[in-house]
Short mmCIF file of C-alpha atoms and ligand atoms in Angstrom, two decimals:
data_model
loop_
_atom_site.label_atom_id
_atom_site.label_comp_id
_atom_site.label_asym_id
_atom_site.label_seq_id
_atom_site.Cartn_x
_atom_site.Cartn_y
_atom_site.Cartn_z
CA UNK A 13 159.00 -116.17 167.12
CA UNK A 14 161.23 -118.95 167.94
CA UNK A 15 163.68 -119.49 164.76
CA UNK A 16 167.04 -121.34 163.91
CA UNK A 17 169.94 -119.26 164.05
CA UNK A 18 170.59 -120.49 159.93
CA UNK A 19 168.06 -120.58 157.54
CA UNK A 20 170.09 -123.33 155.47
CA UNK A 21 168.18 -125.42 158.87
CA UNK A 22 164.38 -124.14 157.48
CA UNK A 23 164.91 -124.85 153.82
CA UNK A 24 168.45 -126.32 152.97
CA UNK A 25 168.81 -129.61 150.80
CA UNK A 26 168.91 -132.65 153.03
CA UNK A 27 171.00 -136.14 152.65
CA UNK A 28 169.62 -137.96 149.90
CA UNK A 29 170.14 -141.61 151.00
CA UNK A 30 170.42 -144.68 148.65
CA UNK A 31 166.95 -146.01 148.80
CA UNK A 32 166.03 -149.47 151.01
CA UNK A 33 165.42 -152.55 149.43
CA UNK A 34 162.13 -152.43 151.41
CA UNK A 35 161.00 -149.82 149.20
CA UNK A 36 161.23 -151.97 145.67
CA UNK A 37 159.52 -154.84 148.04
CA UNK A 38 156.19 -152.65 148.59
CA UNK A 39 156.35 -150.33 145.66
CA UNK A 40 156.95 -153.15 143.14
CA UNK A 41 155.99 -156.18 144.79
CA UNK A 42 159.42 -157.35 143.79
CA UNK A 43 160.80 -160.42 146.26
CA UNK A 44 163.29 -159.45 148.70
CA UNK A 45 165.91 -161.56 147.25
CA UNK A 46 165.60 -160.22 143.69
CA UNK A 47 166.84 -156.92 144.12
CA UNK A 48 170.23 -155.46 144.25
CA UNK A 49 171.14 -153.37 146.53
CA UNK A 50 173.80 -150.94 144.70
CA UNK A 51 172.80 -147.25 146.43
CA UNK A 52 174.56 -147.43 149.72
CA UNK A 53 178.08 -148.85 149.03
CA UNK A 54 177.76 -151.83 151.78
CA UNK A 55 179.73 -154.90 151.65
CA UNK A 56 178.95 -157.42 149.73
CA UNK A 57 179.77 -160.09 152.05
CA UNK A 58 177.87 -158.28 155.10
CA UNK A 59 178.91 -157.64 158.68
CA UNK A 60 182.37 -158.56 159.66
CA UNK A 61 181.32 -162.27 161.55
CA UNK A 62 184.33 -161.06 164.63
CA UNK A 63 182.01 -158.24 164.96
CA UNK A 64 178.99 -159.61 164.73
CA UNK A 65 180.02 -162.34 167.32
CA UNK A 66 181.92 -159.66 169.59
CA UNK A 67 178.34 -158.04 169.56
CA UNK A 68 176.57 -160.70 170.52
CA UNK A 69 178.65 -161.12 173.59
CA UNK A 70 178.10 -157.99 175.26
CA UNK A 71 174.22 -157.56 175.19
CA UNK A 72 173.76 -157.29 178.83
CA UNK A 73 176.31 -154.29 178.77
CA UNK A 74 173.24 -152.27 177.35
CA UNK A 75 172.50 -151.56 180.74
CA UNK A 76 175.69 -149.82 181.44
CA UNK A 77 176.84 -146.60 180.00
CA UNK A 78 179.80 -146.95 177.77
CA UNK A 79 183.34 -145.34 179.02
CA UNK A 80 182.40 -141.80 177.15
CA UNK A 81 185.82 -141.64 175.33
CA UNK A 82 185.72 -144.76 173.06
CA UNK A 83 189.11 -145.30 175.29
CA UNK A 84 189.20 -149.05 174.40
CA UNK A 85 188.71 -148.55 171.12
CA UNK A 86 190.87 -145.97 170.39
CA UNK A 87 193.51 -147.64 172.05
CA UNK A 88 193.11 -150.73 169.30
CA UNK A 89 193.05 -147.92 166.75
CA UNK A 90 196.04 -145.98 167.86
CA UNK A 91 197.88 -149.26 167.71
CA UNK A 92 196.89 -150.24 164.06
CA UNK A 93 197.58 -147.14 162.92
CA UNK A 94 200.98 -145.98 164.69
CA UNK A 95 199.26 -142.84 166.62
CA UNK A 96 198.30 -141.94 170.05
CA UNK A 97 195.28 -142.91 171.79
CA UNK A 98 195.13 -139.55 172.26
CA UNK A 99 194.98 -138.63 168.92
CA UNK A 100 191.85 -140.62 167.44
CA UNK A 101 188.09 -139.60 168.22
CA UNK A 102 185.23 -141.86 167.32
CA UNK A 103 182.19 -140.87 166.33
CA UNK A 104 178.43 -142.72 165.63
CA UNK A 105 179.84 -142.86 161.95
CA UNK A 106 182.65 -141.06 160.25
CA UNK A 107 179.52 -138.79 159.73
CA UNK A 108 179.52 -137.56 163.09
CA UNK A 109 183.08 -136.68 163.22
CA UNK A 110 183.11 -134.83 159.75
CA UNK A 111 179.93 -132.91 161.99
CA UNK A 112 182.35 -131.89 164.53
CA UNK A 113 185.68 -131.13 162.39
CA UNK A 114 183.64 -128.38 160.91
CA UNK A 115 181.96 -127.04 163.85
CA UNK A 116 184.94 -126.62 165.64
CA UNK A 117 187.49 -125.96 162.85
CA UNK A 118 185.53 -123.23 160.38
CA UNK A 119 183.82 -120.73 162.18
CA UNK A 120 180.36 -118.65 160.32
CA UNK A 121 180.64 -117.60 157.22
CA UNK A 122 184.05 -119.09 156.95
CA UNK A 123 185.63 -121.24 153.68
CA UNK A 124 185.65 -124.92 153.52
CA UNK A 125 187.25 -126.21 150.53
CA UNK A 126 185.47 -129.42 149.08
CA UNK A 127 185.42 -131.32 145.24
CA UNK A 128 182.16 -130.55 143.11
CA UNK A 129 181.29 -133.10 143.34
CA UNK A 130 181.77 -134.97 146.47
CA UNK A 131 180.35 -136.81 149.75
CA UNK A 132 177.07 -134.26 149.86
CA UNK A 133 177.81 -134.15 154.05
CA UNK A 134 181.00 -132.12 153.86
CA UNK A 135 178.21 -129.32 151.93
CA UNK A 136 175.21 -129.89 153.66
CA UNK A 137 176.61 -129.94 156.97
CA UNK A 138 178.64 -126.72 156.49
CA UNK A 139 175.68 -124.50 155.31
CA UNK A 140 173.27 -125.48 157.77
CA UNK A 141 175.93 -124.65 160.50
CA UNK A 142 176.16 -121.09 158.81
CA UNK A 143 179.78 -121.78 157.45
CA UNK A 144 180.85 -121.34 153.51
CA UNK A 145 181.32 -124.36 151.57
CA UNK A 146 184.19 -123.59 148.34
CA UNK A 147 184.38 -125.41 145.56
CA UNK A 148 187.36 -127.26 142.93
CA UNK A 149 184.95 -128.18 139.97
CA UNK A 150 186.76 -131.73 138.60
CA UNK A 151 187.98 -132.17 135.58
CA UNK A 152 187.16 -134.78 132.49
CA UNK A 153 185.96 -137.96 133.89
CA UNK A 154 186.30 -136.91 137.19
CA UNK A 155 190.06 -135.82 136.87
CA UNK A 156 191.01 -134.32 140.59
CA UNK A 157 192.63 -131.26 139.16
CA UNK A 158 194.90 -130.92 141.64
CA UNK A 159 196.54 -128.06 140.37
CA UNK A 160 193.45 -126.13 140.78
CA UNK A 161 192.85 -127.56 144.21
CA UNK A 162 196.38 -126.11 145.27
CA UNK A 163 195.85 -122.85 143.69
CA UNK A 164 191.98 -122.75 145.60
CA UNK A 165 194.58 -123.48 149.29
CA UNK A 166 195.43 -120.05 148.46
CA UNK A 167 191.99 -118.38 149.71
CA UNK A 168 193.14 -119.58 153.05
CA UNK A 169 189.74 -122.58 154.12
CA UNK A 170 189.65 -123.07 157.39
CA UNK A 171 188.92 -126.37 156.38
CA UNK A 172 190.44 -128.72 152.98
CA UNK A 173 188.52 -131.90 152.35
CA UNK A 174 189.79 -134.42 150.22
CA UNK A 175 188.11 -138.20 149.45
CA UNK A 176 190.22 -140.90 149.23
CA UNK A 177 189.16 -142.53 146.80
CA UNK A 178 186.46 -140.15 146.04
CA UNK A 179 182.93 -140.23 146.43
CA UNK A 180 181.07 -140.72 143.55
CA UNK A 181 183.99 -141.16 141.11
CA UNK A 182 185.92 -143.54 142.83
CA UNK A 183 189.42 -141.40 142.05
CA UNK A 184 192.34 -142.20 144.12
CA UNK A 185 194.22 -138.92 145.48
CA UNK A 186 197.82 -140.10 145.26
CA UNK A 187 200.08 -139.45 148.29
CA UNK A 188 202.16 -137.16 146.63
CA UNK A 189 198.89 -134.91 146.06
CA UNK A 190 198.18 -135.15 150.22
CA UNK A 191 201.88 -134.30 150.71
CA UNK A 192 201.41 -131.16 148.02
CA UNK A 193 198.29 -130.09 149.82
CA UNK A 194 199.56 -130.44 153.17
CA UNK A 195 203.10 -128.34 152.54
CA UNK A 196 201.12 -126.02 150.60
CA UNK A 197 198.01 -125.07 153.15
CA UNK A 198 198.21 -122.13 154.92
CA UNK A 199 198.90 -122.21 158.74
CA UNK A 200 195.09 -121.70 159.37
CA UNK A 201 194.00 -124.53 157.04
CA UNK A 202 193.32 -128.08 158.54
CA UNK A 203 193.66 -130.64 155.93
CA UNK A 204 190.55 -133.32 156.50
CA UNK A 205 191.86 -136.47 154.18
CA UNK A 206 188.59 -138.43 154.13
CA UNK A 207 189.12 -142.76 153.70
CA UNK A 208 185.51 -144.31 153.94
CA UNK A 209 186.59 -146.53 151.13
CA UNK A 210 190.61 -146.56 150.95
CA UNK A 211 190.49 -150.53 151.43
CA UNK A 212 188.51 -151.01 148.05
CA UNK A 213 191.72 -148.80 146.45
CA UNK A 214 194.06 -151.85 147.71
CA UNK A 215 196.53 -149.26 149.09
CA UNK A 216 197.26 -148.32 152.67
CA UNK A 217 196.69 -144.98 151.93
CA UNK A 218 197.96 -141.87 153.72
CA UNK A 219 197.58 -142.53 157.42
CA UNK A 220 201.76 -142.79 157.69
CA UNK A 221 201.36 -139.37 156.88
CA UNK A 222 200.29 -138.43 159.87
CA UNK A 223 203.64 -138.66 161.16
CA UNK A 224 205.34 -136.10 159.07
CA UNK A 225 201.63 -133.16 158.57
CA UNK A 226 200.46 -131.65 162.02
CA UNK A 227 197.69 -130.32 160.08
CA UNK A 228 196.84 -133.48 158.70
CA UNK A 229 193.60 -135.51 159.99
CA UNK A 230 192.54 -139.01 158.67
CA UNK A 231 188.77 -140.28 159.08
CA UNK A 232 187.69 -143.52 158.42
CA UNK A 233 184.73 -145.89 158.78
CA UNK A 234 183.59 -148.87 159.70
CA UNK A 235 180.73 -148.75 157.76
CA UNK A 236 182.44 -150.14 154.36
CA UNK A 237 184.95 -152.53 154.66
CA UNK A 238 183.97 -153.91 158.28
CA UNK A 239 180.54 -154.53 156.74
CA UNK A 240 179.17 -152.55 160.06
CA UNK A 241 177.04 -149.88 158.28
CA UNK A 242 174.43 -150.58 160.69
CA UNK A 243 176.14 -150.17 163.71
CA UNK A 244 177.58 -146.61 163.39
CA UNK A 245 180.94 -145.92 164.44
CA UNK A 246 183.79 -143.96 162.71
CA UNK A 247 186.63 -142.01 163.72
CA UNK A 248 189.25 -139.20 163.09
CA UNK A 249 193.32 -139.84 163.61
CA UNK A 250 196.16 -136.83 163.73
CA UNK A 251 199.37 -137.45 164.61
CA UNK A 252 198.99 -133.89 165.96
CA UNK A 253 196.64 -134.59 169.28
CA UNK A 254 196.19 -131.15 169.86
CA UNK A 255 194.04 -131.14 166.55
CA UNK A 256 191.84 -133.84 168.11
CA UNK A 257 191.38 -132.55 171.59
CA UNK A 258 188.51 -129.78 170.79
CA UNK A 259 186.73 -132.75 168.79
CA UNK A 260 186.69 -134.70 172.10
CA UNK A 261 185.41 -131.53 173.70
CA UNK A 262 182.26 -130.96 171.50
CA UNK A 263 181.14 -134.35 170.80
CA UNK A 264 177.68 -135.42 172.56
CA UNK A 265 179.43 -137.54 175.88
CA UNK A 266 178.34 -140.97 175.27
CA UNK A 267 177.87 -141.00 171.19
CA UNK A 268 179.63 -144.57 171.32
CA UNK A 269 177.58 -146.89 172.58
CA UNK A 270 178.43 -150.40 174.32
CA UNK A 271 177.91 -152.26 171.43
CA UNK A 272 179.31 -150.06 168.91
CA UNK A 273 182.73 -150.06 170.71
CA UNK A 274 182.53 -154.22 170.89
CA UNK A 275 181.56 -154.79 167.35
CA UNK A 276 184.70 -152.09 166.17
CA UNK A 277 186.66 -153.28 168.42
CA UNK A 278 186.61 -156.88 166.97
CA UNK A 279 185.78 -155.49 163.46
CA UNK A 280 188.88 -154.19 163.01
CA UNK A 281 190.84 -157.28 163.79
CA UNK A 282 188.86 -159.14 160.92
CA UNK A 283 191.29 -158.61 158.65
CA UNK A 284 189.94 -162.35 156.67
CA UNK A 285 186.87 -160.22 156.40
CA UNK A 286 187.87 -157.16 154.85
CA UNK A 287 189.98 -159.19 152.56
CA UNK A 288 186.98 -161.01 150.82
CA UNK A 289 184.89 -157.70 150.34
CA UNK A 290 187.92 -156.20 148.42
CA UNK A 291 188.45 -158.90 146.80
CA UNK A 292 184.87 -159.62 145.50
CA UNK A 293 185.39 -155.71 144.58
CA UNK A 294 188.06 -155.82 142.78
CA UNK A 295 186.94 -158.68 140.85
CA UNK A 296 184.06 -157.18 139.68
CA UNK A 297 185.43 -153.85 138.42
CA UNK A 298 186.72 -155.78 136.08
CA UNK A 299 183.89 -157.93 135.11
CA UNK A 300 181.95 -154.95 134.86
CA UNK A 301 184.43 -152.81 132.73
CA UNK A 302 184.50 -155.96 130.33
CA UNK A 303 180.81 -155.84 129.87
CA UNK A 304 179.86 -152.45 129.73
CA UNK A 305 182.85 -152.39 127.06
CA UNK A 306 180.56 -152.90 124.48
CA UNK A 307 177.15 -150.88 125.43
CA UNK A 308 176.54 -148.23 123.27
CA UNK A 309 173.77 -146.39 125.35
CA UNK A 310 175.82 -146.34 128.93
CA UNK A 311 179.57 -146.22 129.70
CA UNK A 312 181.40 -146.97 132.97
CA UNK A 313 183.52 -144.27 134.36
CA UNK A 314 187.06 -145.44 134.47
CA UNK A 315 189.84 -145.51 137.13
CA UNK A 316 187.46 -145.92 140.50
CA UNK A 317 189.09 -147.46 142.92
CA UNK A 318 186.24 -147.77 145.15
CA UNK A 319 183.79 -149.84 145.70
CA UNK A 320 181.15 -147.70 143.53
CA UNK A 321 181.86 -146.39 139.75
CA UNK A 322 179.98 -143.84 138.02
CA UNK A 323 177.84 -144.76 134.56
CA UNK A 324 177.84 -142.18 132.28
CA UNK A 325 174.49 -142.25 130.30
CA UNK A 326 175.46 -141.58 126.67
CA UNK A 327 172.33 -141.85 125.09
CA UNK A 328 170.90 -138.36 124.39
CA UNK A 329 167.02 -139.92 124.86
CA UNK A 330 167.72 -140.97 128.70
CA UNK A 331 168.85 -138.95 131.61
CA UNK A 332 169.39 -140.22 134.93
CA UNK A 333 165.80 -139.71 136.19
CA UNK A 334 164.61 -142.01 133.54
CA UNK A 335 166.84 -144.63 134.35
CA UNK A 336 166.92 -144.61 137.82
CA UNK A 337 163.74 -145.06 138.13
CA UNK A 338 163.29 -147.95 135.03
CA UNK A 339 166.27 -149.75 137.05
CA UNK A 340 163.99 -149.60 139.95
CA UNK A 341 161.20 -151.31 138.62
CA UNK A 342 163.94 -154.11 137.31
CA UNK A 343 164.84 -155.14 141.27
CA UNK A 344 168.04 -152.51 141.01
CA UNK A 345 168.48 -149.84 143.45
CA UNK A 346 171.33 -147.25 142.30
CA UNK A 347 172.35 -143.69 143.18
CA UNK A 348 171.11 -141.10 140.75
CA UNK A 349 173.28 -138.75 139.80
CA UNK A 350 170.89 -136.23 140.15
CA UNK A 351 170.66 -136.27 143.79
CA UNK A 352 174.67 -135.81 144.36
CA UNK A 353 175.12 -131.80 144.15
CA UNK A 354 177.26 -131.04 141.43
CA UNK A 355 177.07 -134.23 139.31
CA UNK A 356 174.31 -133.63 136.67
CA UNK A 357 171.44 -135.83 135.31
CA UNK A 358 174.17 -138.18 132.87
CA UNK A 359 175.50 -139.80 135.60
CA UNK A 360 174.55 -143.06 138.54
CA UNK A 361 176.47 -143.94 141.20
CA UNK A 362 176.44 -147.93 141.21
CA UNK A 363 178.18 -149.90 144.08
CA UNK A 364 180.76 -153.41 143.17
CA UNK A 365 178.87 -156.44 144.74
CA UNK A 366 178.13 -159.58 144.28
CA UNK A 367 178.14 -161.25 140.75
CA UNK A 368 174.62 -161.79 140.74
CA UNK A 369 173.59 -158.55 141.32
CA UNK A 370 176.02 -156.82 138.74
CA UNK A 371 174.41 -158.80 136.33
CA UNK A 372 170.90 -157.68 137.20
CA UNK A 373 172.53 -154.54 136.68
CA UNK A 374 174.00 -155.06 133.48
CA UNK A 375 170.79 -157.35 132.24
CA UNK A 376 168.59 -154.80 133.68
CA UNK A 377 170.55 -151.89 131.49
CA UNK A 378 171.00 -154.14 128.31
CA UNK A 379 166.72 -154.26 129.03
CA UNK A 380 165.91 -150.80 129.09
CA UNK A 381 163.75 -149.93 125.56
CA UNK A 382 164.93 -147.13 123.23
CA UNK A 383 162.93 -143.90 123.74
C1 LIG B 5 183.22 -140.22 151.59
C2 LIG B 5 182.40 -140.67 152.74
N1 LIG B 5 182.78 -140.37 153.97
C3 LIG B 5 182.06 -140.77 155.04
C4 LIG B 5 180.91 -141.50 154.89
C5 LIG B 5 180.07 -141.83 156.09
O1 LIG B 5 180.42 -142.94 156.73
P1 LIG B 5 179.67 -143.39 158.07
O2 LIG B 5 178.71 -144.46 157.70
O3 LIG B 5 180.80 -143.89 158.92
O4 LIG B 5 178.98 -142.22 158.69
C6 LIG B 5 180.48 -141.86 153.62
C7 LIG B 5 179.24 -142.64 153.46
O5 LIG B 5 178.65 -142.76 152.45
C8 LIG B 5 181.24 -141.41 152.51
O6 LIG B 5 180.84 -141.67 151.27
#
């Protein structure tokens, strides 16, 4: 009988997306422009206009294969960033490339150290390629618990992921944490520092850290800040190339296409771009904290420095089934807690965006009936 090789790839848990707006359109009849969008953690302001005009440009290059190396593009990338061309990889989303860093860094049945909970790929990609996913529970409001995180180094993963800042709970890992967990990893141990969202934290992060770990990596996205969710492309940086070389090796050849490279290319030029989605971010943290202040029934997680937050759902009558799906039928899409392993039913995952659409969040929670 012709099997997988895992059986994680018969009956293992699979990527629980935020829903499409779509979806409230047909099930709920609700208009289009009623609903907000707060599942997926896009930008508010939408794609990056250099990119989308870059794009636009190169339409009759669809005919072409792309140079299979992303060289262009890492080239732009190595020179933002203060690395080698040499050592960056780009991938059809940061997705791809966390795919490859743990195919070719933990072999089966090896460790791969990850929060509970985190980004659900870093899990679900690891058990379906047969390796062992290891876990640092967090601590009280989604405290990073560093300590415990060093002391879990000492089991020897193959692979350490860390989210900066943190998927769902928006937690910043300071760069004196990287620098702990990169002087205290074991020679085996690549440390994976994951920045899909570092913009929204208003810090530059840790990629000048690349300079003094050689078993550092940094990935990164365009999908968040760039506004170019859509268009796939995301990419790993070491300041040690070797560590990038095998990633180049395994990738499928062309998995950057011609207008992928274009649109990143000029994406991450628009600086005036990424600018306005932190700031409408940042902005609305606030607004946000203020209001949710005073509910009784919910309570906003505090110190995200993402573009998401967790809501904690105090009230003993409603879990986060319940609401999830009464914010649905209100026009507002969230992420329930419930489908991020290791987060519990108390909890949603709600993106920053626009001011209208926090407040048919915040309308649509001050709405919900007591059970
Ligand atoms: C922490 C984290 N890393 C990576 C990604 C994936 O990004 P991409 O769209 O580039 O595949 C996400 C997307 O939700 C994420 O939350």
């Amino acid at each position: 009988m012709i099997s997988p090789s895992v059986s994680a790839l018969v009956d293992g848990e699979v990527y629980v997306p935020g829903l499409p707006a779509d979806h409230l359109v047909d099930t709920y009849g609700i208009p289009a422009d009623q609903i907000a969008k707060l599942g997926s953690a896009e930008n508010p302001h939408g794609t990056s206009p250099l990119a989308r005009r870059a794009v636009e440009q190169v339409l009759d290059r669809m005919s072409i294969y792309p140079e299979w190396t992303s060289r262009q593009l890492r080239e732009a990338i190595a020179r933002r960033y203060g690395v080698t061309p040499e050592g960056v990889v780009c991938g059809s989303g940061e997705t791809e490339v966390i795919a490859l860093v743990i195919r070719a860094y933990a072999g089966p049945g090896e460790p791969v150290l990850m929060h509970a909970p985190c980004f659900p790929l870093y899990r679900i990609f690891a058990t379906m390629e047969n390796r062992k996913p290891v876990y640092v529970p967090m601590g009280k409001d989604f405290n990073l618990e560093m300590d415990h995180y060093l002391d879990a180094l000492a089991s020897r993963p193959k692979i350490a992921f860390l989210t900066s800042p943190h998927n769902p709970s928006g937690q910043l890992v300071s760069e004196a944490d990287v620098r702990r967990v990169c002087e205290a990893a074991h020679e085996d141990t690549l440390v994976v520092l994951d920045e899909a969202y570092i913009h929204y934290s208003e810090t530059e992060g840790s990629v000048h850290l690349l300079r003094n770990y050689s078993n550092l990596m940094v990935l990164r996205t365009f999908s968040k800040a760039y506004g170019l969710a859509g268009l796939r492309v995301g990419f790993g940086m070491s300041g040690n190339a070797a560590l990038i070389e095998p990633l180049r090796r395994l990738k499928p050849t062309w998995n950057v296409g011609q207008l992928q490279l274009a649109g990143a290319i000029a994406g991450l030029q628009d600086d005036a771009h990424v600018a306005r989605a932190v700031k409408t971010v940042v902005e609305m943290r606030g607004y946000v904290a203020q209001q949710m202040a005073s509910m009784t029934r919910f309570r906003m997680v505090p110190h995200s420095r993402a573009n998401f937050f967790l809501t904690e759902i105090l009230d003993p009558a409603l879990d986060s089934d319940i609401v999830f799906e009464e914010l649905l039928k209100r026009g507002v899409i969230v992420k329930n807690g419930n489908h991020i392993e290791g987060l519990g039913s108390r909890y949603l995952r709600v993106d920053l965006n626009l001011k209208v659409h926090m407040d048919r969040f915040l309308n649509a929670l001050n709405d919900l009936p007591a059970r």
